[in-house]
Structure formats: structure tokens, C-alpha cells
Amino acid sequence: MFRYIGGSEYEGHFSLINEACSMFAHTNPLHLDVFQSVARFEAEVVAMTAALLGSKGKSSGGEICGNMTSGGTESILMAVKSSRDYMKDKKGIKRPEMIIPESAHSAYDKAAQYFNIKLRRVPVNKEFQADVKAIRQQINKNTVLIVGSAPGFPHGIIDPIEELGELAFSYDICLHVDLCLGGFVLPFARMLGYPIPPFDFSVKGVTSISVDVHKYGLAPKGTSVVLYRNHDIRKHQFVAVTEWSGGLYVSPTIAGSRPGGLIAGAWAALMSLGLEGYLENTKTIMEVSQRIQKGIKEIPELFIIGRPDMTIVAIGSNDLDIFEVNDIMTSKGWHLNALQRPNSIHICVTLQHAQVFEDYLRDLRESVRTVKENPGPISGGLAPIYGAAGKIPDRGIVGELLVNYMDSTC
């Protein structure tokens, strides 16, 4: 399921954010002097998000700042670009490199291509976390950035952010933490008593954070926040143009014009739900996640990848083709993500699952039984494609297949 908001699309929270978006659909924060209310909405969304992630603590330095973007990918792109340019000014690095664990989001690959940064990818450790020792071994004079996730998209596991922070601080390089999934869950889970390790600006060495408001923040799609430890780093995000005949120009993010309606919708979501609303939602989805994990452990043919810290649960199997299980689940109406290294699938638990998690577990048991009794791909299933792609040693061929597929569909 890809919808984070519970309930009907025509009432409640959906109705609220739709109304806010509609009221400000004509606005564009590129023109700050005209649409001052939207500029204020953005500043307040950024401030509220930053407050969740350590901006009020003494260890933050008191300068946490940021901007709204179109989503987690743009937030990561902005953080990478800013880190590259900041380190060029600070240390004179002209051939930048960044180091990421293989569990880090694909947006870093996109950033490496866009911004001409050499990407060094390292395996995760046995717990499927970023391997700090392996990352340390890859650091050199051209390293501008290392990366951690809280949690990682594939397996829902939090990287050792404190250790990564110590590493970044000791080498005087940047550390970006991807909180796109966890930013509006982990702070509340900690308040509820869950054993959540440090992950935000309270950690020395963290220089930037990305967090999606349109996921567990329950804001309209197209809203994310990128945060920086101080203004010196964030200034490298901006583009200023002084020699254009159209006048002086400055823009904070990739887009020039931006949809003010989405910013208003995000502001409305945060103000409507408030602390109590997010605590209640987090309590619900964390409990459902734990009950799903318990149910999966009772299916002998399956196992859970690592130890999930939040609401993403990845499952694999040593006894049958997990992608064939996924195809059966798809035929039953479930939309799960197929993963690789190792072959697995995951469910991202949202409010939508609170009333149907028992149905999910029942269908999962039935799908495992079906594949066990009748192994082999089903008509129209994707298991053969995923299975073959994982066995092709030349990853360039796989990349070409993906590009050709995209070219044929858009």
C-alpha cells in the first residue's frame, strides 16, 4: 500500500489538506513579495520539522535551517550539492567523492550523476546496517560526504548514526542522514518509549537531514524538507544569477516556480494533527508493525531481514522463490516492494493497514502455501524478470533494460 493517510479520500484529514491545497493553488513562493502567507507557511513547516529533529537542543548549535522541496529525492539532491560546494570552499576539493552503503536510497546515484561526484558504494554489515569500518576505509582526500539512513528504505533498519557522526567529525567531512521515512515516526516512537538510537542533529557530525512531510507527516504528495546544521552550509544550496537581462535572480531549490498549494497543505497537516495526533498515529503503526512481524515469524518458510526498527518489514525465504510469493500477493490486491541483495519483499506499514493486517498475514500464509505446492511463475507475474535480473553479472545490461523500459512507458 502506498497511501499513508487513513480513512476516506472524501472526508477527515484528506478533505482538510485538499481544501488547503485548493485555497492556495494559485500561489507561487518564487514571488515572496506577492505570496507572503505561503512563505510564512514554508518557514513554519521547516521550523516545526526541525524542532522534531533536535533544533532546540544545545548540541544542535542553534542555527538549524532549511527549505521545503518536492520530495525526498530533491531533498537529497540539495544536500549532496550543498555538501559538495561547501567542502570545495572549505577544503578546496575539486574532484569530489561520496561514500554510501548499498542500502542508501537511489537518489544518491542520481545526485552523483547530476553533480559529477564519484560514488563509492560499500556493503552493509551482517545486521544490514551501514558498515562504519568499511566506510572509513574508503575515505580519502577527495571525500566530501558520507551517508546514513534512519531507517533505510529496503529493510527498515537504522544505521549507526552516532558512529557515522564521529567518523565525519574526525575527518572534517559532511554527513547526511536520510530521514525521509523516519522523520515523522522516530521522534514520536522515542516519546512512546521505543528504544530508538540517536539519529538527528543531537548527534555531533550530522550536517544535513532530509525528511518527507508527504509520508508519515501525512501531507500532500510533493512535500519534503531538507535541513542543515547552519547557514554556511545551506548557502551553497542556493543559485544566484546577477547577469541575466531579466533582472537579479535567486532560487533556493531546483525548481523556480513552486506550488504554494502543496506548502499550504503541508502546513495544514502539521497544524491539524499536532503532537497528540502524531503520537496516536505512531502508536498505531508501530503496534501493527510488531504484530505483522510476529505473524511472519510464525510462517516457517519465511524470515525477517535483520531487526526492523520502525514500520518497514522485509521478508525473505530459503525454501521458495520470494518473488513468486510476491506475484501471488499482487494477485490478491497487495502492493509490496521487491528488493535485491538479498532477494526479498517488504511491506511499509501505514494507517491503511491498521484494520487489515490480519488479512495481510492470512493472504501471505496462503501465498506461501500456493508457491510451495505449485512452484513456478504465474502468468503475467514479475518473478522471472526479478530472478533473471539478479543473475545477470553485467549490471550495465540491466541498466540498459531499465532505461529502455522507461523510454517506452513515458
Short mmCIF file of C-alpha atoms in Angstrom, two decimals:
data_model
loop_
_atom_site.label_atom_id
_atom_site.label_comp_id
_atom_site.label_asym_id
_atom_site.label_seq_id
_atom_site.Cartn_x
_atom_site.Cartn_y
_atom_site.Cartn_z
CA MET A 1 0.00 0.00 0.00
CA PHE A 2 1.41 3.41 -1.00
CA ARG A 3 -1.07 5.64 0.85
CA TYR A 4 -0.02 6.87 4.28
CA ILE A 5 -3.29 8.59 5.25
CA GLY A 6 -6.07 6.51 6.73
CA GLY A 7 -9.79 6.86 6.07
CA SER A 8 -11.86 8.00 3.13
CA GLU A 9 -10.46 10.25 0.41
CA TYR A 10 -13.52 12.49 0.73
CA GLU A 11 -13.55 13.31 4.44
CA GLY A 12 -11.39 13.89 7.51
CA HIS A 13 -7.71 14.56 7.00
CA PHE A 14 -7.90 14.09 3.23
CA SER A 15 -10.61 16.71 2.99
CA LEU A 16 -8.65 19.15 5.12
CA ILE A 17 -5.43 19.07 3.12
CA ASN A 18 -7.33 19.09 -0.17
CA GLU A 19 -9.13 22.24 0.90
CA ALA A 20 -5.86 23.90 1.95
CA CYS A 21 -4.24 22.97 -1.38
CA SER A 22 -7.22 24.34 -3.28
CA MET A 23 -7.24 27.64 -1.39
CA PHE A 24 -3.61 28.33 -2.33
CA ALA A 25 -3.43 26.57 -5.70
CA HIS A 26 -2.72 29.89 -7.46
CA THR A 27 0.28 30.82 -5.31
CA ASN A 28 3.98 30.60 -6.09
CA PRO A 29 6.62 31.19 -3.38
CA LEU A 30 9.11 32.25 -6.07
CA HIS A 31 7.40 35.63 -5.66
CA LEU A 32 7.91 36.13 -1.94
CA ASP A 33 6.70 39.73 -2.02
CA VAL A 34 3.34 38.70 -3.51
CA PHE A 35 2.59 35.46 -1.68
CA GLN A 36 3.82 36.29 1.82
CA SER A 37 1.47 33.86 3.57
CA VAL A 38 2.93 30.88 1.65
CA ALA A 39 6.46 31.99 2.55
CA ARG A 40 5.38 32.00 6.19
CA PHE A 41 3.78 28.56 5.84
CA GLU A 42 7.07 27.18 4.48
CA ALA A 43 9.12 28.78 7.26
CA GLU A 44 6.81 27.31 9.89
CA VAL A 45 6.80 23.81 8.34
CA VAL A 46 10.60 23.90 8.31
CA ALA A 47 10.73 25.16 11.92
CA MET A 48 8.27 22.55 13.19
CA THR A 49 10.14 19.77 11.40
CA ALA A 50 13.50 21.00 12.69
CA ALA A 51 12.15 21.10 16.25
CA LEU A 52 11.36 17.38 15.99
CA LEU A 53 14.92 16.67 14.91
CA GLY A 54 16.99 18.38 17.57
CA SER A 55 16.99 22.07 16.64
CA LYS A 56 16.05 23.07 20.20
CA GLY A 57 18.90 21.12 21.81
CA LYS A 58 22.17 22.80 22.78
CA SER A 59 24.17 20.29 20.73
CA SER A 60 22.47 21.49 17.53
CA GLY A 61 24.33 24.79 17.62
CA GLY A 62 21.14 26.85 17.39
CA GLU A 63 21.40 27.50 13.64
CA ILE A 64 19.34 24.68 12.10
CA CYS A 65 17.76 25.94 8.88
CA GLY A 66 16.25 24.53 5.72
CA ASN A 67 13.74 24.65 2.90
CA MET A 68 10.84 22.69 1.50
CA THR A 69 11.34 20.63 -1.66
CA SER A 70 9.25 18.46 -3.97
CA GLY A 71 10.17 15.18 -2.27
CA GLY A 72 12.90 13.06 -0.72
CA THR A 73 14.91 12.83 -3.93
CA GLU A 74 15.14 16.60 -4.32
CA SER A 75 15.98 16.98 -0.62
CA ILE A 76 18.84 14.52 -1.03
CA LEU A 77 19.97 16.19 -4.26
CA MET A 78 20.10 19.54 -2.49
CA ALA A 79 22.02 18.14 0.48
CA VAL A 80 24.58 16.48 -1.80
CA LYS A 81 25.02 19.59 -3.94
CA SER A 82 25.39 21.80 -0.87
CA SER A 83 27.88 19.41 0.75
CA ARG A 84 29.96 19.26 -2.44
CA ASP A 85 30.17 23.03 -2.80
CA TYR A 86 30.67 23.63 0.93
CA MET A 87 33.61 21.23 1.01
CA LYS A 88 35.07 22.82 -2.13
CA ASP A 89 35.08 26.20 -0.40
CA LYS A 90 36.27 24.82 2.92
CA LYS A 91 38.92 22.32 1.80
CA GLY A 92 39.45 23.05 -1.89
CA ILE A 93 38.16 19.65 -3.06
CA LYS A 94 37.77 19.75 -6.85
CA ARG A 95 37.27 16.02 -7.58
CA PRO A 96 34.55 15.21 -5.04
CA GLU A 97 33.62 11.73 -3.85
CA MET A 98 30.89 10.42 -1.56
CA ILE A 99 30.55 7.11 0.22
CA ILE A 100 27.22 5.36 0.69
CA PRO A 101 26.13 1.95 1.99
CA GLU A 102 24.40 -0.23 -0.61
CA SER A 103 21.15 0.23 1.34
CA ALA A 104 21.19 4.01 0.76
CA HIS A 105 18.47 5.44 -1.46
CA SER A 106 18.95 5.54 -5.23
CA ALA A 107 18.67 9.34 -5.08
CA TYR A 108 22.39 9.39 -4.22
CA ASP A 109 23.15 7.70 -7.55
CA LYS A 110 21.09 10.38 -9.25
CA ALA A 111 22.96 13.11 -7.36
CA ALA A 112 26.31 11.58 -8.33
CA GLN A 113 25.32 11.67 -11.99
CA TYR A 114 23.83 15.15 -11.88
CA PHE A 115 26.66 16.78 -9.90
CA ASN A 116 29.69 14.87 -11.23
CA ILE A 117 30.59 13.22 -7.93
CA LYS A 118 32.40 9.89 -7.75
CA LEU A 119 30.24 7.40 -5.86
CA ARG A 120 31.80 4.75 -3.64
CA ARG A 121 29.31 2.09 -2.56
CA VAL A 122 30.14 -0.25 0.33
CA PRO A 123 28.33 -3.39 1.54
CA VAL A 124 26.22 -3.35 4.68
CA ASN A 125 27.22 -5.38 7.74
CA LYS A 126 25.62 -8.60 8.96
CA GLU A 127 22.85 -6.58 10.64
CA PHE A 128 22.11 -4.86 7.30
CA GLN A 129 23.37 -1.54 8.66
CA ALA A 130 25.94 0.83 7.19
CA ASP A 131 29.36 -0.71 7.86
CA VAL A 132 31.30 2.08 9.58
CA LYS A 133 34.64 0.29 9.28
CA ALA A 134 34.16 -0.27 5.55
CA ILE A 135 33.18 3.38 5.08
CA ARG A 136 36.25 4.54 7.00
CA GLN A 137 38.49 2.51 4.70
CA GLN A 138 37.09 4.33 1.66
CA ILE A 139 37.62 7.88 2.98
CA ASN A 140 40.35 9.84 1.17
CA LYS A 141 41.37 13.45 0.47
CA ASN A 142 38.51 13.87 -2.03
CA THR A 143 35.69 12.66 0.23
CA VAL A 144 33.07 15.34 0.78
CA LEU A 145 30.18 13.30 2.19
CA ILE A 146 29.19 10.08 3.91
CA VAL A 147 25.63 8.89 4.35
CA GLY A 148 23.36 7.16 6.85
CA SER A 149 19.63 6.34 6.90
CA ALA A 150 17.10 6.26 9.72
CA PRO A 151 15.73 3.92 8.68
CA GLY A 152 16.90 2.59 5.31
CA PHE A 153 14.19 2.08 2.70
CA PRO A 154 14.92 -1.60 1.91
CA HIS A 155 14.83 -3.20 5.37
CA GLY A 156 13.62 -0.51 7.79
CA ILE A 157 16.82 -0.62 9.82
CA ILE A 158 18.51 2.44 11.36
CA ASP A 159 22.19 2.89 10.52
CA PRO A 160 24.67 3.62 13.37
CA ILE A 161 24.31 7.39 13.08
CA GLU A 162 26.38 8.18 16.19
CA GLU A 163 29.36 6.22 14.86
CA LEU A 164 28.98 7.79 11.43
CA GLY A 165 28.84 11.21 13.10
CA GLU A 166 32.08 10.55 14.96
CA LEU A 167 33.66 9.45 11.70
CA ALA A 168 32.51 12.53 9.78
CA PHE A 169 33.58 14.89 12.55
CA SER A 170 37.02 13.32 12.90
CA TYR A 171 37.69 13.63 9.15
CA ASP A 172 36.03 17.06 8.90
CA ILE A 173 33.59 15.94 6.19
CA CYS A 174 29.81 16.14 5.81
CA LEU A 175 27.28 13.53 7.00
CA HIS A 176 23.79 13.44 5.57
CA VAL A 177 21.07 11.46 7.35
CA ASP A 178 18.14 10.29 5.24
CA LEU A 179 15.08 10.59 7.50
CA CYS A 180 12.61 10.69 4.61
CA LEU A 181 10.76 7.70 6.07
CA GLY A 182 11.57 8.09 9.75
CA GLY A 183 11.35 11.83 10.32
CA PHE A 184 7.70 11.83 11.38
CA VAL A 185 7.81 8.49 13.21
CA LEU A 186 11.07 8.09 15.14
CA PRO A 187 10.75 11.25 17.31
CA PHE A 188 7.29 10.13 18.41
CA ALA A 189 8.29 6.49 18.80
CA ARG A 190 11.01 7.64 21.18
CA MET A 191 8.44 9.64 23.18
CA LEU A 192 6.33 6.47 23.37
CA GLY A 193 9.22 4.56 24.91
CA TYR A 194 10.56 2.61 21.95
CA PRO A 195 14.35 2.04 22.08
CA ILE A 196 15.30 4.40 19.24
CA PRO A 197 19.03 5.15 18.86
CA PRO A 198 20.20 8.75 18.21
CA PHE A 199 19.57 9.84 14.63
CA ASP A 200 19.22 13.64 14.37
CA PHE A 201 21.09 16.92 14.95
CA SER A 202 21.73 15.89 18.54
CA VAL A 203 24.47 13.72 17.01
CA LYS A 204 27.75 15.55 16.58
CA GLY A 205 28.88 15.40 12.97
CA VAL A 206 25.45 15.37 11.29
CA THR A 207 25.47 18.27 8.82
CA SER A 208 22.19 17.76 6.93
CA ILE A 209 18.93 15.81 7.13
CA SER A 210 16.16 15.06 4.63
CA VAL A 211 12.64 14.30 5.85
CA ASP A 212 9.46 13.79 3.83
CA VAL A 213 6.35 15.50 5.10
CA HIS A 214 4.29 13.67 2.47
CA LYS A 215 4.96 10.25 4.02
CA TYR A 216 4.23 9.81 7.71
CA GLY A 217 3.74 13.58 8.08
CA LEU A 218 0.50 12.91 6.16
CA ALA A 219 0.92 15.98 3.95
CA PRO A 220 0.01 16.10 0.24
CA LYS A 221 2.39 14.39 -2.19
CA GLY A 222 5.23 16.64 -3.29
CA THR A 223 6.33 17.98 0.11
CA SER A 224 9.66 17.31 1.80
CA VAL A 225 12.14 19.27 3.92
CA VAL A 226 15.93 19.49 3.74
CA LEU A 227 17.65 20.77 6.88
CA TYR A 228 21.22 21.96 7.55
CA ARG A 229 23.20 22.40 10.73
CA ASN A 230 24.00 26.02 9.87
CA HIS A 231 23.56 28.75 7.30
CA ASP A 232 27.13 28.43 5.99
CA ILE A 233 26.26 25.01 4.57
CA ARG A 234 22.78 25.94 3.33
CA LYS A 235 24.04 28.98 1.38
CA HIS A 236 25.70 26.54 -1.03
CA GLN A 237 22.25 25.19 -1.93
CA PHE A 238 21.13 28.48 -3.46
CA VAL A 239 21.65 29.67 -7.04
CA ALA A 240 22.09 33.42 -7.56
CA VAL A 241 22.24 34.98 -11.04
CA THR A 242 23.48 38.56 -11.41
CA GLU A 243 23.99 38.93 -15.19
CA TRP A 244 20.58 37.98 -16.60
CA SER A 245 18.76 40.62 -18.64
CA GLY A 246 15.59 39.53 -16.85
CA GLY A 247 16.90 41.03 -13.64
CA LEU A 248 18.51 39.73 -10.46
CA TYR A 249 17.51 36.14 -9.69
CA VAL A 250 17.95 33.83 -6.73
CA SER A 251 16.30 30.46 -6.05
CA PRO A 252 16.61 28.15 -3.02
CA THR A 253 15.95 24.75 -4.64
CA ILE A 254 15.95 23.06 -8.05
CA ALA A 255 12.55 24.41 -9.08
CA GLY A 256 12.00 28.08 -9.79
CA SER A 257 8.23 28.26 -9.56
CA ARG A 258 6.87 26.02 -6.82
CA PRO A 259 3.28 25.01 -5.97
CA GLY A 260 2.23 27.07 -2.97
CA GLY A 261 -0.86 24.90 -2.57
CA LEU A 262 1.29 21.93 -1.53
CA ILE A 263 3.14 24.03 1.04
CA ALA A 264 -0.20 25.19 2.46
CA GLY A 265 -1.39 21.58 2.55
CA ALA A 266 1.70 20.52 4.49
CA TRP A 267 1.25 23.36 6.97
CA ALA A 268 -2.40 22.39 7.44
CA ALA A 269 -1.46 18.75 8.03
CA LEU A 270 1.06 19.60 10.75
CA MET A 271 -1.19 22.13 12.47
CA SER A 272 -4.21 19.83 12.32
CA LEU A 273 -2.55 16.69 13.69
CA GLY A 274 -0.24 18.28 16.24
CA LEU A 275 1.78 16.36 18.80
CA GLU A 276 -1.13 14.25 20.03
CA GLY A 277 -2.19 13.29 16.52
CA TYR A 278 1.26 12.12 15.51
CA LEU A 279 1.74 10.26 18.78
CA GLU A 280 -1.54 8.42 18.26
CA ASN A 281 -0.69 7.56 14.65
CA THR A 282 2.79 6.38 15.59
CA LYS A 283 1.44 4.20 18.39
CA THR A 284 -0.96 2.58 15.93
CA ILE A 285 1.51 1.84 13.15
CA MET A 286 4.30 0.69 15.47
CA GLU A 287 1.95 -1.78 17.14
CA VAL A 288 0.70 -3.05 13.77
CA SER A 289 4.30 -3.43 12.59
CA GLN A 290 5.14 -5.56 15.61
CA ARG A 291 2.05 -7.74 15.13
CA ILE A 292 2.93 -8.24 11.47
CA GLN A 293 6.47 -9.23 12.44
CA LYS A 294 5.08 -11.72 14.97
CA GLY A 295 2.81 -13.21 12.30
CA ILE A 296 5.65 -13.54 9.78
CA LYS A 297 7.82 -15.34 12.33
CA GLU A 298 5.06 -17.95 12.61
CA ILE A 299 5.43 -18.84 8.91
CA PRO A 300 8.35 -21.33 8.87
CA GLU A 301 9.22 -20.80 5.19
CA LEU A 302 9.87 -17.07 5.72
CA PHE A 303 12.31 -14.97 7.72
CA ILE A 304 12.58 -11.27 8.50
CA ILE A 305 15.61 -9.40 7.14
CA GLY A 306 17.57 -8.04 10.11
CA ARG A 307 15.79 -6.38 13.02
CA PRO A 308 13.39 -3.68 11.78
CA ASP A 309 13.42 -0.51 13.89
CA MET A 310 10.22 1.01 12.61
CA THR A 311 7.40 0.22 10.21
CA ILE A 312 9.16 -1.34 7.23
CA VAL A 313 9.37 -5.13 7.38
CA ALA A 314 11.37 -7.03 4.75
CA ILE A 315 10.97 -10.78 4.36
CA GLY A 316 12.95 -13.44 2.51
CA SER A 317 12.96 -17.21 2.17
CA ASN A 318 15.45 -20.04 1.89
CA ASP A 319 12.74 -22.50 0.88
CA LEU A 320 10.92 -20.90 -2.05
CA ASP A 321 11.07 -18.05 -4.56
CA ILE A 322 10.00 -14.95 -2.63
CA PHE A 323 9.21 -13.15 -5.89
CA GLU A 324 6.68 -15.84 -6.75
CA VAL A 325 5.09 -15.20 -3.35
CA ASN A 326 5.01 -11.52 -4.24
CA ASP A 327 3.21 -12.26 -7.52
CA ILE A 328 0.51 -14.21 -5.67
CA MET A 329 0.16 -11.38 -3.15
CA THR A 330 -0.18 -8.90 -6.03
CA SER A 331 -2.99 -11.00 -7.48
CA LYS A 332 -4.74 -10.68 -4.11
CA GLY A 333 -4.52 -6.88 -4.22
CA TRP A 334 -1.37 -6.23 -2.15
CA HIS A 335 1.36 -3.93 -3.46
CA LEU A 336 4.71 -4.88 -1.93
CA ASN A 337 8.20 -3.75 -2.93
CA ALA A 338 10.56 -6.30 -4.48
CA LEU A 339 14.13 -6.00 -3.18
CA GLN A 340 17.53 -7.48 -4.01
CA ARG A 341 20.76 -8.40 -2.17
CA PRO A 342 19.20 -10.47 -0.71
CA ASN A 343 16.07 -11.30 -2.71
CA SER A 344 13.18 -10.17 -0.55
CA ILE A 345 9.99 -8.14 -0.42
CA HIS A 346 8.86 -5.56 2.08
CA ILE A 347 5.72 -4.01 3.45
CA CYS A 348 5.66 -0.38 4.59
CA VAL A 349 3.10 -0.27 7.38
CA THR A 350 0.77 2.74 7.29
CA LEU A 351 -2.54 3.70 8.87
CA GLN A 352 -4.20 1.89 5.98
CA HIS A 353 -3.01 -1.43 7.42
CA ALA A 354 -4.40 -0.95 10.92
CA GLN A 355 -7.72 -2.59 10.03
CA VAL A 356 -6.43 -5.17 7.54
CA PHE A 357 -3.11 -6.53 8.86
CA GLU A 358 -4.74 -9.84 9.76
CA ASP A 359 -5.95 -10.11 6.14
CA TYR A 360 -2.38 -9.44 5.02
CA LEU A 361 -0.99 -12.23 7.19
CA ARG A 362 -3.72 -14.63 6.05
CA ASP A 363 -3.02 -13.87 2.39
CA LEU A 364 0.72 -14.19 2.98
CA ARG A 365 0.27 -17.64 4.53
CA GLU A 366 -1.94 -18.70 1.62
CA SER A 367 0.53 -17.34 -0.94
CA VAL A 368 3.41 -19.24 0.65
CA ARG A 369 1.31 -22.41 0.64
CA THR A 370 0.41 -21.91 -3.03
CA VAL A 371 4.03 -21.40 -4.12
CA LYS A 372 5.19 -24.34 -2.02
CA GLU A 373 2.61 -26.66 -3.57
CA ASN A 374 2.88 -25.27 -7.11
CA PRO A 375 6.32 -23.69 -7.60
CA GLY A 376 6.93 -21.73 -10.77
CA PRO A 377 5.92 -18.33 -12.15
CA ILE A 378 2.31 -17.37 -12.66
CA SER A 379 1.05 -15.87 -15.93
CA GLY A 380 1.88 -12.17 -16.10
CA GLY A 381 3.97 -12.29 -12.94
CA LEU A 382 7.26 -10.41 -12.48
CA ALA A 383 9.15 -13.17 -10.63
CA PRO A 384 11.05 -14.32 -13.76
CA ILE A 385 12.15 -10.76 -14.51
CA TYR A 386 13.41 -10.09 -10.99
CA GLY A 387 15.03 -13.51 -10.82
CA ALA A 388 16.83 -13.11 -14.14
CA ALA A 389 17.92 -9.52 -13.41
CA GLY A 390 19.57 -10.64 -10.19
CA LYS A 391 21.60 -13.29 -12.01
CA ILE A 392 22.97 -11.09 -14.83
CA PRO A 393 26.60 -10.30 -13.92
CA ASP A 394 26.85 -7.33 -16.30
CA ARG A 395 24.85 -4.68 -14.43
CA GLY A 396 25.23 -2.35 -17.40
CA ILE A 397 22.88 -4.62 -19.35
CA VAL A 398 20.33 -4.42 -16.53
CA GLY A 399 20.67 -0.63 -16.56
CA GLU A 400 20.05 -0.52 -20.31
CA LEU A 401 16.93 -2.66 -19.86
CA LEU A 402 15.62 -0.25 -17.23
CA VAL A 403 16.30 2.80 -19.43
CA ASN A 404 14.58 1.18 -22.43
CA TYR A 405 11.60 0.23 -20.26
CA MET A 406 11.30 3.80 -19.02
CA ASP A 407 11.67 5.17 -22.55
CA SER A 408 8.78 3.01 -23.71
CA THR A 409 6.41 3.98 -20.90
CA CYS A 410 6.62 7.79 -20.75
#
